[in-house]
Coordinates of C-alpha atoms in Angstrom, one line a residue:
M1322 CA 142.8 220.1 167.1
G1323 CA 145.8 220.7 169.3
G1324 CA 149.3 219.3 168.9
Y1325 CA 148.7 216.7 171.6
E1326 CA 145.5 215.4 170.0
R1327 CA 147.1 215.2 166.6
V1328 CA 150.0 213.1 168.1
L1329 CA 147.5 210.8 169.9
V1330 CA 145.4 210.2 166.7
H1331 CA 148.6 209.7 164.7
Y1332 CA 150.1 207.1 167.0
G1333 CA 146.8 205.6 168.1
S1334 CA 145.7 204.8 164.6
R1335 CA 149.1 203.1 163.9
A1336 CA 148.7 201.2 167.2
V1337 CA 145.2 200.0 166.1
L1338 CA 146.6 198.9 162.7
L1339 CA 149.5 197.1 164.4
V1340 CA 147.2 195.2 166.8
G1341 CA 144.8 194.3 164.0
F1342 CA 147.8 193.0 161.9
F1343 CA 148.9 190.7 164.8
L1344 CA 145.4 189.5 165.4
V1345 CA 144.8 188.6 161.7
R1346 CA 148.2 186.9 161.7
K1347 CA 147.4 184.9 164.8
L1348 CA 144.1 183.8 163.4
A1349 CA 145.7 182.7 160.1
T1350 CA 148.3 180.8 162.1
R1351 CA 145.6 178.9 164.0
R1352 CA 143.8 178.0 160.8
E1353 CA 147.0 176.7 159.3
R1354 CA 147.6 174.6 162.3
R1355 CA 144.1 173.3 162.2
D1356 CA 144.4 172.4 158.5
E1357 CA 147.7 170.6 159.3
N1358 CA 146.0 168.6 162.0
A1359 CA 143.1 167.7 159.7
E1360 CA 145.5 166.3 157.0
T1361 CA 147.0 163.8 159.5
T1362 CA 143.6 162.0 159.9
F1363 CA 143.8 160.2 156.5
T1364 CA 146.5 158.9 154.2
I1365 CA 146.4 158.0 150.5
L1366 CA 148.3 154.8 150.0
N1367 CA 149.8 153.2 146.9
P1368 CA 148.7 149.5 146.9
N1369 CA 152.2 148.5 145.8
D1370 CA 153.6 150.0 149.0
V1371 CA 151.1 148.5 151.4
Q1372 CA 152.4 145.7 153.7
L1373 CA 149.9 142.8 153.7
R1374 CA 151.9 140.5 156.0
N1375 CA 149.7 139.1 158.7
H1376 CA 152.3 138.4 161.4
R1377 CA 149.9 136.5 163.6
L1378 CA 148.9 134.2 160.8
V1379 CA 152.5 133.6 159.9
T1380 CA 153.3 132.6 163.5
L1381 CA 150.3 130.2 163.5
W1382 CA 151.3 128.7 160.1
N1383 CA 154.9 128.1 161.2
A1384 CA 153.8 126.6 164.5
A1385 CA 151.6 124.1 162.6
S1386 CA 154.4 122.8 160.3
G1387 CA 154.4 119.1 160.1
S1388 CA 151.1 118.7 162.0
D1389 CA 149.1 115.4 161.8
D1390 CA 145.3 115.6 161.9
A1391 CA 145.0 111.9 162.7
A1392 CA 146.7 112.5 166.0
I1393 CA 144.3 115.4 166.9
C1394 CA 140.9 113.6 166.7
P1395 CA 140.6 110.6 169.0
L1396 CA 137.6 109.2 167.1
I1397 CA 139.9 107.8 164.4
K1398 CA 141.9 105.8 166.8
D1399 CA 138.8 104.5 168.6
F1400 CA 137.3 103.4 165.3
M1401 CA 140.5 101.5 164.3
R1402 CA 140.7 99.9 167.7
E1403 CA 137.1 98.7 167.6
N1404 CA 137.3 97.6 163.9
G1405 CA 140.9 96.3 163.8
N1406 CA 139.7 93.1 162.0
M1407 CA 137.7 94.9 159.4
I1408 CA 138.3 93.3 155.9
L1409 CA 136.8 93.8 152.5
P1410 CA 134.6 90.8 151.4
E1411 CA 136.0 89.2 148.3
D1412 CA 132.6 88.2 146.9
I1413 CA 130.5 90.8 145.2
D1414 CA 127.3 89.6 146.9
S1415 CA 128.4 91.2 150.1
N1416 CA 128.6 95.0 150.7
M1417 CA 129.6 97.4 153.4
K1418 CA 126.6 99.7 153.6
E1419 CA 126.9 99.7 157.4
L1420 CA 129.9 102.1 156.9
F1421 CA 127.6 104.7 155.3
C1422 CA 124.6 106.8 156.4
L1423 CA 122.5 105.7 153.4
D1424 CA 118.9 104.7 153.5
Y1425 CA 118.8 100.9 153.4
T1426 CA 115.5 100.8 151.6
C1427 CA 116.8 102.8 148.6
S1428 CA 119.1 101.5 145.9
H1429 CA 121.8 104.2 145.5
L1430 CA 123.2 103.5 142.0
D1431 CA 124.4 107.1 141.4
H1432 CA 127.6 107.3 143.5
G1433 CA 129.2 109.2 140.7
S1434 CA 126.7 112.1 141.1
C1435 CA 126.9 113.2 144.8
G1436 CA 128.9 110.4 146.4
A1437 CA 128.1 109.0 149.8
S1438 CA 129.8 109.9 153.1
L1439 CA 131.3 107.4 155.5
K1440 CA 129.8 107.5 159.0
L1441 CA 133.2 108.0 160.6
G1442 CA 133.9 111.0 158.4
L1443 CA 130.7 112.7 159.5
N1444 CA 131.4 111.9 163.1
V1445 CA 134.9 113.4 162.9
Q1446 CA 133.4 116.4 161.1
N1447 CA 130.9 116.9 164.0
W1448 CA 133.7 116.5 166.5
F1449 CA 135.7 119.3 164.9
R1450 CA 132.5 121.5 164.8
S1451 CA 131.9 120.9 168.4
M1452 CA 135.5 121.8 169.2
M1453 CA 135.1 125.0 167.2
E1454 CA 131.8 126.1 168.8
A1455 CA 133.0 125.3 172.3
S1456 CA 135.8 127.8 172.0
P1457 CA 135.7 129.6 168.6
S1458 CA 138.7 131.9 169.1
R1459 CA 140.9 129.2 170.6
F1460 CA 140.0 126.7 167.8
M1461 CA 140.6 129.2 165.0
E1462 CA 143.9 130.3 166.4
M1463 CA 145.3 127.0 167.8
D1464 CA 143.6 124.0 166.1
Y1465 CA 142.3 125.2 162.7
I1466 CA 145.6 125.4 160.8
P1467 CA 147.2 122.3 162.2
A1468 CA 144.1 120.2 161.4
L1469 CA 143.8 121.6 157.9
R1470 CA 147.5 121.2 157.1
G1471 CA 147.5 117.6 158.4
A1472 CA 144.5 116.8 156.2
V1473 CA 146.1 118.4 153.1
G1474 CA 149.2 116.3 153.8
C1475 CA 147.1 113.1 153.8
V1476 CA 145.4 114.0 150.5
A1477 CA 148.7 115.0 148.9
S1478 CA 150.3 111.7 149.7
S1479 CA 147.2 109.9 148.3
I1480 CA 147.5 111.6 144.9
G1481 CA 151.3 111.4 144.6
A1482 CA 151.8 115.1 145.1
S1483 CA 154.0 117.4 147.3
R1484 CA 152.1 118.8 150.3
G1485 CA 153.2 122.3 149.2
D1486 CA 151.5 122.1 145.8
V1487 CA 148.0 121.3 147.2
V1488 CA 145.5 123.7 148.7
P1489 CA 142.1 123.0 150.3
I1490 CA 138.9 124.4 148.7
R1491 CA 135.2 123.9 149.2
S1492 CA 134.4 122.6 145.7
A1493 CA 136.0 121.7 142.4
T1494 CA 133.9 124.4 140.8
S1495 CA 135.4 127.0 143.1
A1496 CA 138.9 125.8 142.1
I1497 CA 138.0 126.0 138.4
D1498 CA 136.7 129.5 138.8
A1499 CA 139.9 130.5 140.7
V1500 CA 142.1 129.2 137.9
L1501 CA 140.0 130.8 135.1
R1502 CA 140.3 134.2 136.9
S1503 CA 144.0 133.8 137.4
V1504 CA 145.0 132.7 133.9
Q1505 CA 144.6 136.0 132.0
L1506 CA 143.1 135.7 128.5
S1507 CA 142.6 138.6 126.1
E1508 CA 140.1 139.5 123.4
G1509 CA 140.4 136.9 120.6
D1510 CA 142.0 134.2 122.7
L1511 CA 140.3 130.8 123.1
Y1512 CA 139.3 128.5 126.0
L1513 CA 139.2 124.8 124.8
T1514 CA 136.7 122.5 126.3
T1515 CA 134.5 119.5 125.1
S1516 CA 130.8 118.9 124.4
L1517 CA 130.7 116.7 127.5
T1518 CA 131.9 119.4 129.9
C1519 CA 129.5 119.5 132.9
P1520 CA 127.1 122.6 133.1
A1521 CA 128.8 124.1 136.2
T1522 CA 132.2 124.2 134.6
R1523 CA 130.7 125.4 131.3
S1524 CA 129.1 128.2 133.1
C1525 CA 132.4 129.3 134.7
I1526 CA 134.1 129.3 131.3
V1527 CA 131.3 131.2 129.6
R1528 CA 131.2 133.9 132.3
Q1529 CA 135.0 134.4 132.3
A1530 CA 135.1 134.4 128.5
S1531 CA 132.5 137.1 128.4
L1532 CA 134.4 139.3 130.8
C1533 CA 137.7 139.1 129.0
G1534 CA 136.4 139.0 125.4
A1535 CA 137.6 135.5 124.7
A1536 CA 135.7 132.7 122.9
I1537 CA 135.3 129.0 123.5
L1538 CA 136.6 126.2 121.2
E1539 CA 134.4 123.1 121.8
V1540 CA 135.7 119.7 120.8
A1541 CA 132.8 117.5 119.8
L1542 CA 132.9 114.0 121.4
D1543 CA 130.1 111.8 120.2
K1544 CA 129.5 108.1 120.6
D1545 CA 131.7 107.0 117.7
T1546 CA 134.6 109.3 118.8
L1547 CA 134.6 107.8 122.3
Q1548 CA 135.1 104.3 121.1
T1549 CA 138.9 104.6 121.0
K1550 CA 141.6 106.7 122.5
E1551 CA 143.0 107.5 119.0
R1552 CA 139.7 109.0 117.9
I1553 CA 139.5 111.1 121.0
L1554 CA 143.1 112.4 120.4
D1555 CA 142.3 113.1 116.7
S1556 CA 139.4 115.3 117.7
F1557 CA 141.6 117.3 120.1
R1558 CA 144.4 117.4 117.5
S1559 CA 142.3 118.8 114.7
A1560 CA 140.7 121.5 116.9
L1561 CA 144.1 122.6 118.2
E1562 CA 145.7 122.7 114.8
A1563 CA 142.9 124.7 113.4
E1564 CA 143.2 127.4 116.1
K1565 CA 146.7 126.8 117.4
P1566 CA 147.9 130.3 118.2
R1567 CA 144.7 131.4 120.0
V1568 CA 144.1 128.5 122.5
K1569 CA 145.5 129.6 125.8
L1570 CA 143.7 127.3 128.4
A1571 CA 142.2 123.8 128.0
V1572 CA 139.6 122.6 130.6
V1573 CA 139.2 118.8 130.4
D1574 CA 137.5 116.2 132.5
H1575 CA 139.7 113.3 133.6
V1576 CA 136.6 111.1 133.6
C1577 CA 133.5 112.6 131.9
S1578 CA 130.3 112.8 133.9
F1579 CA 128.3 111.3 131.0
P1580 CA 129.2 109.1 129.4
P1581 CA 131.7 108.1 132.0
V1582 CA 134.7 107.7 129.7
L1583 CA 138.4 108.0 130.9
M1584 CA 140.2 110.7 129.0
P1585 CA 143.8 110.2 127.9
I1586 CA 144.9 113.2 129.9
Q1587 CA 148.7 112.8 129.4
E1588 CA 148.4 112.7 125.6
I1589 CA 145.8 115.5 125.6
A1590 CA 148.1 117.6 127.7
A1591 CA 151.0 117.0 125.3
L1592 CA 148.9 118.2 122.4
C1593 CA 147.8 121.3 124.2
H1594 CA 151.3 122.2 125.3
S1595 CA 152.6 121.8 121.7
A1596 CA 149.9 124.4 120.8
G1597 CA 151.0 126.7 123.6
A1598 CA 148.0 126.1 125.8
K1599 CA 147.9 125.3 129.6
V1600 CA 145.7 122.5 130.9
L1601 CA 143.2 122.5 133.8
V1602 CA 141.8 119.0 134.7
D1603 CA 138.6 118.3 136.6
G1604 CA 139.3 114.9 138.3
S1605 CA 136.2 114.7 140.5
N1606 CA 135.2 111.3 139.0
A1607 CA 138.8 110.1 139.0
V1608 CA 140.4 110.8 142.4
G1609 CA 139.8 107.8 144.7
G1610 CA 138.5 105.8 141.7
L1611 CA 141.9 105.6 140.0
P1612 CA 145.5 105.2 141.2
L1613 CA 147.0 108.7 140.6
K1614 CA 150.2 110.5 140.6
I1615 CA 149.1 114.0 139.4
P1616 CA 152.5 115.4 138.7
D1617 CA 153.1 112.6 136.1
L1618 CA 150.1 113.9 134.1
K1619 CA 152.1 117.0 133.1
V1620 CA 149.2 119.4 133.5
Q1621 CA 149.3 122.8 135.1
F1622 CA 146.2 122.6 137.2
Y1623 CA 144.2 119.7 138.7
T1624 CA 141.2 119.8 140.9
A1625 CA 138.7 117.3 142.3
D1626 CA 135.9 116.9 144.8
L1627 CA 136.5 114.4 147.6
H1628 CA 132.9 113.5 148.5
K1629 CA 132.7 111.1 145.6
W1630 CA 135.3 108.3 145.5
F1631 CA 137.0 109.4 148.7
C1632 CA 133.6 109.3 150.5
S1633 CA 134.2 112.4 152.5
P1634 CA 131.5 114.8 153.8
K1635 CA 130.3 117.4 151.3
G1636 CA 132.4 120.5 151.1
A1637 CA 135.9 119.2 150.6
A1638 CA 137.9 119.6 147.4
F1639 CA 141.5 120.3 146.4
L1640 CA 143.4 122.2 143.9
W1641 CA 146.9 121.1 142.8
V1642 CA 149.0 123.7 140.9
D1643 CA 152.3 123.2 139.2
P1644 CA 155.0 125.1 141.2
R1645 CA 155.8 127.2 138.2
E1646 CA 152.2 128.5 138.1
Q1647 CA 151.6 129.0 141.8
A1648 CA 152.6 132.7 141.9
D1649 CA 149.8 133.7 139.6
V1650 CA 146.9 131.6 141.1
K1651 CA 144.7 133.4 143.6
P1652 CA 141.6 132.3 145.4
V1653 CA 138.2 133.7 144.5
V1654 CA 137.9 135.0 148.1
T1655 CA 140.7 137.3 149.3
S1656 CA 141.2 137.1 153.0
H1657 CA 143.8 137.0 155.8
G1658 CA 146.4 135.0 153.8
C1659 CA 146.7 137.6 151.1
G1660 CA 150.3 138.2 150.1
L1661 CA 151.6 135.3 152.3
G1662 CA 152.2 132.8 149.5
F1663 CA 150.3 130.2 147.4
Q1664 CA 149.1 127.9 150.2
Q1665 CA 148.4 130.6 152.8
E1666 CA 146.2 132.5 150.3
F1667 CA 143.8 129.6 150.2
F1668 CA 144.0 128.3 153.8
W1669 CA 142.1 131.0 155.6
A1670 CA 139.0 132.2 153.7
G1671 CA 137.4 134.3 156.4
G1672 CA 135.3 132.3 158.8
D1673 CA 134.6 129.4 156.4
D1674 CA 133.7 126.1 158.0
M1675 CA 136.4 123.6 156.8
S1676 CA 135.4 120.8 159.1
A1677 CA 134.6 118.6 156.1
W1678 CA 138.2 118.9 155.0
M1679 CA 139.4 118.1 158.5
S1680 CA 137.6 114.8 158.4
V1681 CA 139.3 113.6 155.3
P1682 CA 142.1 111.7 157.1
A1683 CA 139.4 109.7 158.9
V1684 CA 137.8 108.5 155.6
L1685 CA 141.2 107.8 154.1
S1686 CA 142.2 105.7 157.1
V1687 CA 139.1 103.5 156.5
L1688 CA 139.7 103.2 152.7
K1689 CA 143.3 102.4 153.2
K1690 CA 142.5 99.8 155.9
L1691 CA 140.2 98.0 153.4
G1692 CA 142.8 98.5 150.6
L1693 CA 142.2 101.0 147.8
E1694 CA 143.3 98.6 145.1
K1695 CA 141.0 95.9 146.6
I1696 CA 138.1 98.3 146.6
R1697 CA 138.7 99.2 143.0
A1698 CA 139.0 95.5 141.9
R1699 CA 135.8 94.6 143.8
N1700 CA 133.9 97.5 142.4
M1701 CA 135.0 96.7 138.8
R1702 CA 133.9 93.0 139.2
L1703 CA 130.4 94.1 140.4
L1704 CA 130.2 96.7 137.6
E1705 CA 131.0 94.0 135.0
Y1706 CA 128.4 91.7 136.5
S1707 CA 125.8 94.5 136.6
V1708 CA 126.4 95.7 133.0
G1709 CA 126.1 92.1 131.8
L1710 CA 122.9 91.6 133.7
L1711 CA 121.3 94.8 132.3
C1712 CA 122.4 94.1 128.8
E1713 CA 120.8 90.6 129.0
K1714 CA 117.6 91.7 130.6
W1715 CA 117.1 94.7 128.3
D1716 CA 118.5 93.0 125.2
T1717 CA 120.8 95.9 124.5
P1718 CA 124.5 95.7 123.3
D1719 CA 125.3 99.4 123.8
V1720 CA 127.6 100.1 126.8
I1721 CA 130.0 103.1 127.2
G1722 CA 132.6 103.4 129.9
L1723 CA 133.2 99.8 130.9
D1724 CA 137.0 100.3 131.0
K1725 CA 139.2 98.1 133.1
D1726 CA 141.5 101.1 133.7
G1727 CA 138.6 103.5 134.4
V1728 CA 136.3 104.0 137.4
A1729 CA 133.4 101.9 138.4
M1730 CA 130.8 103.7 136.2
A1731 CA 129.1 102.8 132.9
A1732 CA 126.3 104.0 130.7
V1733 CA 123.9 101.4 129.4
R1734 CA 121.3 102.1 126.7
L1735 CA 117.7 101.4 127.7
P1736 CA 115.4 99.3 125.6
H1737 CA 113.4 101.2 123.0
S1738 CA 109.9 102.4 124.0
N1739 CA 107.3 104.5 122.2
R1740 CA 105.7 105.3 125.5
V1741 CA 108.4 107.7 126.6
S1742 CA 109.1 111.0 125.1
K1743 CA 112.4 110.9 123.2
S1744 CA 113.9 114.0 124.8
D1745 CA 115.6 115.4 127.9
S1746 CA 112.2 115.8 129.4
G1747 CA 111.4 112.2 128.9
A1748 CA 114.7 111.3 130.6
W1749 CA 113.9 113.4 133.6
A1750 CA 110.4 112.0 133.8
M1751 CA 111.8 108.5 134.0
H1752 CA 114.4 109.6 136.6
E1753 CA 111.6 111.1 138.8
V1754 CA 109.3 108.0 138.5
M1755 CA 112.3 105.8 139.2
R1756 CA 112.9 107.7 142.4
N1757 CA 109.4 108.2 143.6
D1758 CA 107.8 104.9 142.6
F1759 CA 110.7 102.4 142.6
N1760 CA 113.0 104.0 145.2
I1761 CA 116.0 103.7 142.9
E1762 CA 118.5 106.6 142.5
V1763 CA 120.0 106.4 139.1
P1764 CA 120.6 109.1 136.4
V1765 CA 118.6 108.7 133.2
I1766 CA 119.9 110.6 130.2
W1767 CA 118.8 111.3 126.6
W1768 CA 121.9 111.3 124.5
E1769 CA 122.8 110.4 120.9
N1770 CA 119.1 109.8 120.1
A1771 CA 118.7 107.1 122.8
M1772 CA 117.8 106.8 126.4
W1773 CA 120.6 105.7 128.8
V1774 CA 121.2 105.0 132.5
R1775 CA 124.5 105.7 134.1
I1776 CA 125.3 103.2 136.9
S1777 CA 128.0 103.6 139.5
V1778 CA 129.4 100.9 141.9
N1779 CA 130.9 101.4 145.3
L1780 CA 131.2 99.6 148.6
H1781 CA 127.6 100.1 149.6
N1782 CA 126.2 98.4 146.5
S1783 CA 125.2 94.8 145.9
P1784 CA 124.0 92.7 142.9
L1785 CA 120.4 92.7 144.2
E1786 CA 120.2 96.5 143.6
Y1787 CA 121.1 96.2 139.9
K1788 CA 118.6 93.3 139.6
R1789 CA 115.9 95.7 140.9
L1790 CA 116.9 98.2 138.3
A1791 CA 116.8 95.6 135.5
Q1792 CA 113.2 94.7 136.5
A1793 CA 112.1 98.3 137.1
I1794 CA 112.7 99.7 133.7
P1795 CA 110.1 97.7 131.7
K1796 CA 107.6 98.4 134.5
L1797 CA 108.5 102.1 134.5
Q1798 CA 108.0 102.4 130.7
Q1799 CA 104.6 100.8 131.1
R1800 CA 103.6 103.1 133.9
L1801 CA 104.5 106.2 131.8
M1802 CA 102.1 105.0 129.0
G1803 CA 99.6 107.8 128.4
L1804 CA 101.7 110.4 130.1
Y1805 CA 104.5 110.8 127.7
S1806 CA 104.4 109.7 124.1
E1807 CA 106.3 110.2 120.9
D1808 CA 103.7 112.5 119.5
A1809 CA 102.9 114.3 122.8
S1810 CA 103.7 117.7 121.3
S1811 CA 101.1 117.3 118.5
P1812 CA 98.3 119.8 118.6
N1813 CA 95.8 117.0 118.0
S1814 CA 97.2 114.8 120.7
S1815 CA 95.2 114.2 123.8
V1816 CA 98.4 113.6 125.7
Q1817 CA 100.1 116.7 127.2
S1818 CA 103.8 117.4 126.5
P1819 CA 106.2 116.7 129.5
C1820 CA 107.1 120.4 129.4
V1821 CA 103.5 121.7 129.5
E1822 CA 101.3 121.7 132.5
D1823 CA 97.8 120.3 132.1
D1824 CA 95.6 123.3 132.7
R1825 CA 92.5 121.2 132.8
S1826 CA 93.5 119.4 136.0
K1827 CA 95.8 122.0 137.6
A1828 CA 97.5 119.1 139.2
P1829 CA 100.5 119.9 141.4
A1830 CA 103.8 118.9 139.7
V1831 CA 107.4 118.1 140.4
A1832 CA 109.9 120.5 138.7
G1833 CA 112.9 119.0 137.0
Q1834 CA 116.4 120.3 137.2
H1835 CA 119.4 120.4 134.9
T1836 CA 120.1 117.2 132.9
W1837 CA 123.4 116.0 131.7
S1838 CA 122.6 116.1 128.0
G1839 CA 124.5 118.9 126.3
G1840 CA 124.3 121.2 129.3
Q1841 CA 120.7 122.1 128.5
S1842 CA 118.1 122.8 131.1
T1843 CA 114.7 121.2 130.9
T1844 CA 111.7 120.9 133.2
A1845 CA 109.5 117.8 133.4
R1846 CA 106.1 118.2 134.9
I1847 CA 104.7 115.0 136.4
P1848 CA 101.0 114.9 137.4
A1849 CA 100.6 114.1 141.1
S1850 CA 98.5 111.1 140.2
S1851 CA 101.5 109.3 138.8
A1852 CA 103.7 109.6 141.8
H1853 CA 103.4 107.2 144.7
P1854 CA 106.3 107.9 147.1
V1855 CA 107.6 104.9 149.0
E1856 CA 107.4 105.2 152.7
I1857 CA 110.8 105.5 154.2
Q1858 CA 111.8 105.1 157.8
G1859 CA 114.2 107.0 160.0
N1860 CA 116.5 109.7 158.8
S1861 CA 115.7 109.0 155.1
A1862 CA 112.5 111.0 155.1
L1863 CA 114.1 113.6 152.8
A1864 CA 114.3 110.9 150.1
R1865 CA 110.5 111.4 149.6
R1866 CA 111.0 114.8 148.2
G1867 CA 111.0 115.1 144.4
T1868 CA 114.2 117.2 144.0
N1869 CA 117.9 116.5 144.2

């Protein structure tokens, strides 16, 4: 190889190496840039640094300050103009059933169970629904918050509370669940409740206790204990003193579902506070039935459904929280109001229909027009008359809940009968036959080794309905003869147990649901031959069904 060729090879090879170096470097640079671009498509965020402020919702909230729902819906003004002379009859023989949507052929003596809605409230609810569906976006952005804030203001003034301490919610059970989740308990801590706590509340407590490792301290409230306030307080006192350091949250009914006894909430709260426990009160059977100033009760949390004694449409309840506890209380559903404050957290739970809440000012306007104190006085007079009538007809002295300071509910013991199974199943059987054969809605409960009925009184009731009940019970007990007996569970008995289906006939049956006795669930099976549904006209056809 000549000198020229050697020079060419020498420098050529270096040139190739140099070009290769630059090509590799260029490719590496492109890859680095591509990697840098890829990293900008996602970000890992620290939740403590995330800004949750919904500026649009803040603007809508501020714009709705001081709104008045009654001024939004014209149906309320129209009703008041047309019924300006509406007054509450003083005599108990008259009623105002025309204000309700109830079936006139049925005696509704169970107002304390599911309430009864005023026609005006349902009309106003439908008005809001029509507004919402006519222009959904406009309604949710322009009308939703003003209407809801106005309704909350009406309720707050009716319970003696500040508007800022009350939030709307769909049910008292949802409110109880929210408080239970917000008040943090640890393993070994205790929830305090009573043996009369309703099954829904009990279920909430059991589930939350199982999640956090806590246990449940149950105060036994029997018939003898409920006779006086002092005995009730002694039961709470002994339970709290025995487990004083461990009890963190007490869940108590203001008026028990059954028997309907008014609890001394202020005194119970003082006992709980001295033991270091907070207090949550379910006032569903108290709000509207009692004059209330909730802050004066000195509890931390208070909730109630409004469809009972406020007679609102179903789906309206409130939660009141002491201002010192509000920072820790969060709704079960987290939505647009997250991070905006106590009230805003609860006000906008996704696309929930809150039209029942928006109708509350309408029903309150009717009740206030009639006079809340006059309504309570009239209801208590009718309750006293009805209890006296039932005790005389049934020859029974046992009554629980007839309290001049309580709500218009009472439990009356039924006359003894060997024809009815002495159990929850027997109670449900009587309840079903009462509904299907006699067209009377009244709870029948097996409690303290006796059968009871719980009667309620409201504007839609009259003495004639309680006379029907007095006459129906002996007939009902006679009709159940041969179906349910004291020895129905005996292997040699020819009568089938209420909880056992007769395989010989394979007759269709009506399934029972939860009873009020001890939170237990039973199923009563009623042969089809024993049920003769009453023919009902108009919109009450659903009453022929054998379920609640």
